[in-house]
C-alpha cells in the first residue's frame, strides 16, 4: 500500500518572497505534495489582486516538482478538506510569528481537527516579510535579492500604479 501525504502552505503571498520559497521547499522534503494556497487575510489590504498573487507564485514555483499553487477563498480548513491535506504548514522567523500563528493553529484544529506544523526557515532570510519588502520598495530601497526573479519589477510597477491612482483621485 502506498500513502500520499499532502500539506497546504497558506498565506496572502502579497507577493511571494524568497522566505516563502525556502519554507515551501523545506515542506516539500517532508510531504509528497505541497499545495500553496493563496488566501484572503481579511485584516490586510493587498497590493496585488488574487489573480496577480497567483500568477507571481505560479511563475516562481513552476520548477518545483510536487508543488502547486491554488486560490483558497473562504475558510482555509474547507480548502484543506477539499484537497485531502493532512497538515497546514507555516514558516516561523521568530517568536512574533509564533504568537500570531498559535491562535490560528488552535482555531483550525478546533474547526476540523487539522494539524498545523511549523518549519523554521533559513536564518539568512528571517528579515524578509512581504510587508517590509513593499515598504523598502516604496521608499526607493533595493529589493531584488529579497524576492524571486521578476517580482521586484512587478512590485515597482504596482506601487507606481497605486501612487498614480491616488494622485488622480486627489486632483479630480
Ligand atoms: O500571509 P498571511 O496574511 O499571514 O496569511 C494568513 C492567512 C491568509 C493564512 C489567514 O488569514 C487565513 O487562513 N485566511 C483564510 C480565512 C480563514 O480560514 N480564517 C480563519 C483563520 S483561523
PDB file of C-alpha atoms and ligand atoms in Angstrom:
ATOM      1  CA  UNK A   1       0.000   0.000   0.000  1.00  0.00           C
ATOM      2  CA  UNK A   2       1.296   3.481  -0.780  1.00  0.00           C
ATOM      3  CA  UNK A   3       0.427   6.609   1.138  1.00  0.00           C
ATOM      4  CA  UNK A   4       0.417  10.138  -0.214  1.00  0.00           C
ATOM      5  CA  UNK A   5       0.924  12.978   2.220  1.00  0.00           C
ATOM      6  CA  UNK A   6      -0.423  16.385   1.246  1.00  0.00           C
ATOM      7  CA  UNK A   7       0.264  19.652   3.063  1.00  0.00           C
ATOM      8  CA  UNK A   8      -1.207  23.081   2.482  1.00  0.00           C
ATOM      9  CA  UNK A   9       1.096  26.087   2.762  1.00  0.00           C
ATOM     10  CA  UNK A  10      -1.276  29.064   3.061  1.00  0.00           C
ATOM     11  CA  UNK A  11      -0.689  32.778   3.037  1.00  0.00           C
ATOM     12  CA  UNK A  12      -1.664  36.014   1.397  1.00  0.00           C
ATOM     13  CA  UNK A  13       1.597  35.977  -0.606  1.00  0.00           C
ATOM     14  CA  UNK A  14       1.366  39.699  -1.432  1.00  0.00           C
ATOM     15  CA  UNK A  15       3.751  38.922  -3.051  1.00  0.00           C
ATOM     16  CA  UNK A  16       5.651  35.632  -2.642  1.00  0.00           C
ATOM     17  CA  UNK A  17       9.182  36.253  -1.259  1.00  0.00           C
ATOM     18  CA  UNK A  18      12.381  34.190  -1.104  1.00  0.00           C
ATOM     19  CA  UNK A  19      11.462  33.454   2.523  1.00  0.00           C
ATOM     20  CA  UNK A  20       8.237  31.786   1.356  1.00  0.00           C
ATOM     21  CA  UNK A  21      10.085  29.800  -1.315  1.00  0.00           C
ATOM     22  CA  UNK A  22      12.539  28.496   1.312  1.00  0.00           C
ATOM     23  CA  UNK A  23       9.727  27.267   3.594  1.00  0.00           C
ATOM     24  CA  UNK A  24       7.832  25.679   0.684  1.00  0.00           C
ATOM     25  CA  UNK A  25      10.976  23.823  -0.456  1.00  0.00           C
ATOM     26  CA  UNK A  26      11.581  22.559   3.082  1.00  0.00           C
ATOM     27  CA  UNK A  27       7.959  21.436   3.381  1.00  0.00           C
ATOM     28  CA  UNK A  28       8.241  19.538   0.101  1.00  0.00           C
ATOM     29  CA  UNK A  29      11.088  17.477   1.574  1.00  0.00           C
ATOM     30  CA  UNK A  30       8.642  16.177   4.196  1.00  0.00           C
ATOM     31  CA  UNK A  31       5.379  15.891   2.208  1.00  0.00           C
ATOM     32  CA  UNK A  32       4.688  14.200  -1.141  1.00  0.00           C
ATOM     33  CA  UNK A  33       2.737  17.214  -2.326  1.00  0.00           C
ATOM     34  CA  UNK A  34       2.637  20.814  -1.117  1.00  0.00           C
ATOM     35  CA  UNK A  35      -0.294  22.940  -2.211  1.00  0.00           C
ATOM     36  CA  UNK A  36       0.434  26.634  -1.889  1.00  0.00           C
ATOM     37  CA  UNK A  37      -2.922  28.194  -1.004  1.00  0.00           C
ATOM     38  CA  UNK A  38      -3.160  31.853  -1.933  1.00  0.00           C
ATOM     39  CA  UNK A  39      -5.757  33.006   0.574  1.00  0.00           C
ATOM     40  CA  UNK A  40      -7.535  36.114   1.762  1.00  0.00           C
ATOM     41  CA  UNK A  41      -6.411  37.729   5.004  1.00  0.00           C
ATOM     42  CA  UNK A  42      -9.332  39.970   5.888  1.00  0.00           C
ATOM     43  CA  UNK A  43      -7.037  42.065   8.125  1.00  0.00           C
ATOM     44  CA  UNK A  44      -4.881  43.131   5.155  1.00  0.00           C
ATOM     45  CA  UNK A  45      -5.362  45.376   2.111  1.00  0.00           C
ATOM     46  CA  UNK A  46      -3.256  43.617  -0.566  1.00  0.00           C
ATOM     47  CA  UNK A  47      -1.168  45.445  -3.156  1.00  0.00           C
ATOM     48  CA  UNK A  48      -1.791  42.685  -5.716  1.00  0.00           C
ATOM     49  CA  UNK A  49      -5.112  41.169  -6.738  1.00  0.00           C
ATOM     50  CA  UNK A  50      -5.690  37.459  -6.084  1.00  0.00           C
ATOM     51  CA  UNK A  51      -5.120  36.758  -9.792  1.00  0.00           C
ATOM     52  CA  UNK A  52      -1.771  38.596  -9.697  1.00  0.00           C
ATOM     53  CA  UNK A  53      -0.663  36.881  -6.482  1.00  0.00           C
ATOM     54  CA  UNK A  54      -1.480  33.501  -8.036  1.00  0.00           C
ATOM     55  CA  UNK A  55       0.412  34.371 -11.215  1.00  0.00           C
ATOM     56  CA  UNK A  56       3.502  35.537  -9.299  1.00  0.00           C
ATOM     57  CA  UNK A  57       3.561  32.407  -7.113  1.00  0.00           C
ATOM     58  CA  UNK A  58       2.950  30.060 -10.063  1.00  0.00           C
ATOM     59  CA  UNK A  59       5.784  31.600 -12.069  1.00  0.00           C
ATOM     60  CA  UNK A  60       8.224  31.498  -9.153  1.00  0.00           C
ATOM     61  CA  UNK A  61       7.402  27.912  -8.157  1.00  0.00           C
ATOM     62  CA  UNK A  62       6.964  26.439 -11.637  1.00  0.00           C
ATOM     63  CA  UNK A  63      10.178  24.373 -11.424  1.00  0.00           C
ATOM     64  CA  UNK A  64       9.350  22.741  -8.091  1.00  0.00           C
ATOM     65  CA  UNK A  65       8.098  19.213  -8.601  1.00  0.00           C
ATOM     66  CA  UNK A  66       5.208  18.268  -6.281  1.00  0.00           C
ATOM     67  CA  UNK A  67       4.276  21.877  -5.593  1.00  0.00           C
ATOM     68  CA  UNK A  68       1.189  23.550  -6.996  1.00  0.00           C
ATOM     69  CA  UNK A  69      -0.459  26.887  -6.379  1.00  0.00           C
ATOM     70  CA  UNK A  70      -4.219  27.257  -5.892  1.00  0.00           C
ATOM     71  CA  UNK A  71      -6.587  30.012  -4.781  1.00  0.00           C
ATOM     72  CA  UNK A  72      -8.270  29.408  -1.413  1.00  0.00           C
ATOM     73  CA  UNK A  73     -11.240  31.636  -0.832  1.00  0.00           C
ATOM     74  CA  UNK A  74     -13.388  31.122   2.248  1.00  0.00           C
ATOM     75  CA  UNK A  75     -12.206  29.171   5.263  1.00  0.00           C
ATOM     76  CA  UNK A  76      -8.752  27.640   4.963  1.00  0.00           C
ATOM     77  CA  UNK A  77      -9.914  24.451   6.696  1.00  0.00           C
ATOM     78  CA  UNK A  78     -12.567  23.894   3.985  1.00  0.00           C
ATOM     79  CA  UNK A  79      -9.835  24.188   1.362  1.00  0.00           C
ATOM     80  CA  UNK A  80      -7.657  21.705   3.298  1.00  0.00           C
ATOM     81  CA  UNK A  81     -10.516  19.214   3.395  1.00  0.00           C
ATOM     82  CA  UNK A  82     -11.288  19.676  -0.309  1.00  0.00           C
ATOM     83  CA  UNK A  83      -7.703  18.767  -1.313  1.00  0.00           C
ATOM     84  CA  UNK A  84      -7.253  15.976   1.269  1.00  0.00           C
ATOM     85  CA  UNK A  85      -4.443  17.754   3.150  1.00  0.00           C
ATOM     86  CA  UNK A  86      -3.367  16.293   6.471  1.00  0.00           C
ATOM     87  CA  UNK A  87      -1.438  19.341   7.630  1.00  0.00           C
ATOM     88  CA  UNK A  88      -1.108  23.097   7.346  1.00  0.00           C
ATOM     89  CA  UNK A  89       2.476  24.324   7.063  1.00  0.00           C
ATOM     90  CA  UNK A  90       3.563  27.693   8.427  1.00  0.00           C
ATOM     91  CA  UNK A  91       7.045  29.158   8.436  1.00  0.00           C
ATOM     92  CA  UNK A  92       8.441  30.695  11.600  1.00  0.00           C
ATOM     93  CA  UNK A  93      11.007  33.503  11.584  1.00  0.00           C
ATOM     94  CA  UNK A  94      10.839  34.188  15.299  1.00  0.00           C
ATOM     95  CA  UNK A  95       8.668  34.449  18.387  1.00  0.00           C
ATOM     96  CA  UNK A  96       6.356  37.116  16.961  1.00  0.00           C
ATOM     97  CA  UNK A  97       5.388  34.739  14.155  1.00  0.00           C
ATOM     98  CA  UNK A  98       4.607  32.025  16.690  1.00  0.00           C
ATOM     99  CA  UNK A  99       2.421  34.383  18.732  1.00  0.00           C
ATOM    100  CA  UNK A 100       0.441  35.272  15.601  1.00  0.00           C
ATOM    101  CA  UNK A 101       0.202  31.682  14.390  1.00  0.00           C
ATOM    102  CA  UNK A 102      -0.790  29.922  17.625  1.00  0.00           C
ATOM    103  CA  UNK A 103      -4.415  31.145  17.766  1.00  0.00           C
ATOM    104  CA  UNK A 104      -4.899  30.334  14.051  1.00  0.00           C
ATOM    105  CA  UNK A 105      -3.470  26.839  14.531  1.00  0.00           C
ATOM    106  CA  UNK A 106      -5.724  26.222  17.523  1.00  0.00           C
ATOM    107  CA  UNK A 107      -8.771  27.624  15.698  1.00  0.00           C
ATOM    108  CA  UNK A 108      -8.146  25.483  12.612  1.00  0.00           C
ATOM    109  CA  UNK A 109      -7.754  22.403  14.815  1.00  0.00           C
ATOM    110  CA  UNK A 110     -10.935  23.327  16.697  1.00  0.00           C
ATOM    111  CA  UNK A 111     -12.858  23.655  13.408  1.00  0.00           C
ATOM    112  CA  UNK A 112     -11.897  20.379  11.703  1.00  0.00           C
ATOM    113  CA  UNK A 113      -9.061  18.771  13.654  1.00  0.00           C
ATOM    114  CA  UNK A 114      -6.375  19.653  11.097  1.00  0.00           C
ATOM    115  CA  UNK A 115      -2.833  19.883  12.495  1.00  0.00           C
ATOM    116  CA  UNK A 116      -0.519  22.832  11.851  1.00  0.00           C
ATOM    117  CA  UNK A 117       3.194  22.121  11.539  1.00  0.00           C
ATOM    118  CA  UNK A 118       5.840  24.827  11.829  1.00  0.00           C
ATOM    119  CA  UNK A 119       9.004  24.991   9.792  1.00  0.00           C
ATOM    120  CA  UNK A 120      11.930  27.158  10.836  1.00  0.00           C
ATOM    121  CA  UNK A 121      13.087  29.000   7.742  1.00  0.00           C
ATOM    122  CA  UNK A 122      16.658  29.849   6.738  1.00  0.00           C
ATOM    123  CA  UNK A 123      18.044  32.292   9.310  1.00  0.00           C
ATOM    124  CA  UNK A 124      19.571  34.360   6.495  1.00  0.00           C
ATOM    125  CA  UNK A 125      16.053  35.067   5.202  1.00  0.00           C
ATOM    126  CA  UNK A 126      14.440  35.762   8.591  1.00  0.00           C
ATOM    127  CA  UNK A 127      14.265  39.522   7.921  1.00  0.00           C
ATOM    128  CA  UNK A 128      12.110  39.076   4.810  1.00  0.00           C
ATOM    129  CA  UNK A 129       8.388  39.806   5.038  1.00  0.00           C
ATOM    130  CA  UNK A 130       6.145  40.826   2.130  1.00  0.00           C
ATOM    131  CA  UNK A 131       5.074  43.949   4.019  1.00  0.00           C
ATOM    132  CA  UNK A 132       8.686  45.032   4.673  1.00  0.00           C
ATOM    133  CA  UNK A 133       9.701  44.330   1.074  1.00  0.00           C
ATOM    134  CA  UNK A 134       6.902  46.604  -0.185  1.00  0.00           C
ATOM    135  CA  UNK A 135       7.860  49.291   2.316  1.00  0.00           C
ATOM    136  CA  UNK A 136      11.533  49.192   1.292  1.00  0.00           C
ATOM    137  CA  UNK A 137      10.458  49.417  -2.376  1.00  0.00           C
ATOM    138  CA  UNK A 138       8.065  52.285  -1.637  1.00  0.00           C
ATOM    139  CA  UNK A 139      10.973  54.263  -0.211  1.00  0.00           C
ATOM    140  CA  UNK A 140      13.371  53.531  -3.057  1.00  0.00           C
ATOM    141  CA  UNK A 141      15.405  50.698  -1.488  1.00  0.00           C
ATOM    142  CA  UNK A 142      16.779  47.655  -3.288  1.00  0.00           C
ATOM    143  CA  UNK A 143      14.531  44.567  -3.126  1.00  0.00           C
ATOM    144  CA  UNK A 144      15.675  42.336  -5.997  1.00  0.00           C
ATOM    145  CA  UNK A 145      17.576  39.997  -3.646  1.00  0.00           C
ATOM    146  CA  UNK A 146      14.506  39.526  -1.422  1.00  0.00           C
ATOM    147  CA  UNK A 147      12.012  38.198  -3.973  1.00  0.00           C
ATOM    148  CA  UNK A 148      12.060  35.687  -6.860  1.00  0.00           C
ATOM    149  CA  UNK A 149      13.269  36.934 -10.216  1.00  0.00           C
ATOM    150  CA  UNK A 150      10.880  39.361 -11.912  1.00  0.00           C
ATOM    151  CA  UNK A 151       8.882  40.087  -8.754  1.00  0.00           C
ATOM    152  CA  UNK A 152      10.772  43.270  -7.837  1.00  0.00           C
ATOM    153  CA  UNK A 153       9.733  44.827 -11.177  1.00  0.00           C
ATOM    154  CA  UNK A 154       6.130  43.854 -10.565  1.00  0.00           C
ATOM    155  CA  UNK A 155       6.204  45.472  -7.116  1.00  0.00           C
ATOM    156  CA  UNK A 156       7.644  48.721  -8.509  1.00  0.00           C
ATOM    157  CA  UNK A 157       5.002  48.770 -11.274  1.00  0.00           C
ATOM    158  CA  UNK A 158       2.153  48.086  -8.842  1.00  0.00           C
ATOM    159  CA  UNK A 159       3.357  50.788  -6.438  1.00  0.00           C
ATOM    160  CA  UNK A 160       3.648  53.304  -9.297  1.00  0.00           C
ATOM    161  CA  UNK A 161       0.147  52.434 -10.497  1.00  0.00           C
ATOM    162  CA  UNK A 162      -1.236  52.813  -6.993  1.00  0.00           C
ATOM    163  CA  UNK A 163       0.531  56.167  -6.440  1.00  0.00           C
ATOM    164  CA  UNK A 164      -0.711  57.372  -9.836  1.00  0.00           C
ATOM    165  CA  UNK A 165      -4.279  56.327  -8.967  1.00  0.00           C
ATOM    166  CA  UNK A 166      -4.129  58.131  -5.635  1.00  0.00           C
ATOM    167  CA  UNK A 167      -2.772  61.271  -7.289  1.00  0.00           C
ATOM    168  CA  UNK A 168      -5.585  61.256  -9.825  1.00  0.00           C
ATOM    169  CA  UNK A 169      -8.090  60.664  -7.053  1.00  0.00           C
ATOM    170  CA  UNK A 170      -6.833  63.715  -5.171  1.00  0.00           C
ATOM    171  CA  UNK A 171      -6.836  66.073  -8.140  1.00  0.00           C
ATOM    172  CA  UNK A 172     -10.138  65.029  -9.700  1.00  0.00           C
TER     173      UNK A 172
HETATM  174  O1  LIG B   1       0.283  35.507   4.911  1.00  0.00           O
HETATM  175  P1  LIG B   1      -0.769  35.783   5.966  1.00  0.00           P
HETATM  176  O2  LIG B   1      -1.532  37.038   5.630  1.00  0.00           O
HETATM  177  O3  LIG B   1      -0.198  35.808   7.358  1.00  0.00           O
HETATM  178  O4  LIG B   1      -1.774  34.552   5.896  1.00  0.00           O
HETATM  179  C1  LIG B   1      -2.902  34.492   6.743  1.00  0.00           C
HETATM  180  C2  LIG B   1      -3.948  33.544   6.139  1.00  0.00           C
HETATM  181  C3  LIG B   1      -4.356  34.014   4.755  1.00  0.00           C
HETATM  182  C4  LIG B   1      -3.356  32.137   6.067  1.00  0.00           C
HETATM  183  C5  LIG B   1      -5.183  33.540   7.096  1.00  0.00           C
HETATM  184  O5  LIG B   1      -5.697  34.848   7.192  1.00  0.00           O
HETATM  185  C6  LIG B   1      -6.260  32.577   6.615  1.00  0.00           C
HETATM  186  O6  LIG B   1      -6.175  31.386   6.904  1.00  0.00           O
HETATM  187  N1  LIG B   1      -7.271  33.098   5.859  1.00  0.00           N
HETATM  188  C7  LIG B   1      -8.337  32.305   5.304  1.00  0.00           C
HETATM  189  C8  LIG B   1      -9.667  32.530   6.063  1.00  0.00           C
HETATM  190  C9  LIG B   1      -9.668  31.696   7.352  1.00  0.00           C
HETATM  191  O7  LIG B   1      -9.652  30.484   7.326  1.00  0.00           O
HETATM  192  N2  LIG B   1      -9.695  32.408   8.501  1.00  0.00           N
HETATM  193  C10 LIG B   1      -9.651  31.783   9.795  1.00  0.00           C
HETATM  194  C11 LIG B   1      -8.193  31.591  10.208  1.00  0.00           C
HETATM  195  S1  LIG B   1      -8.060  30.745  11.782  1.00  0.00           S
END
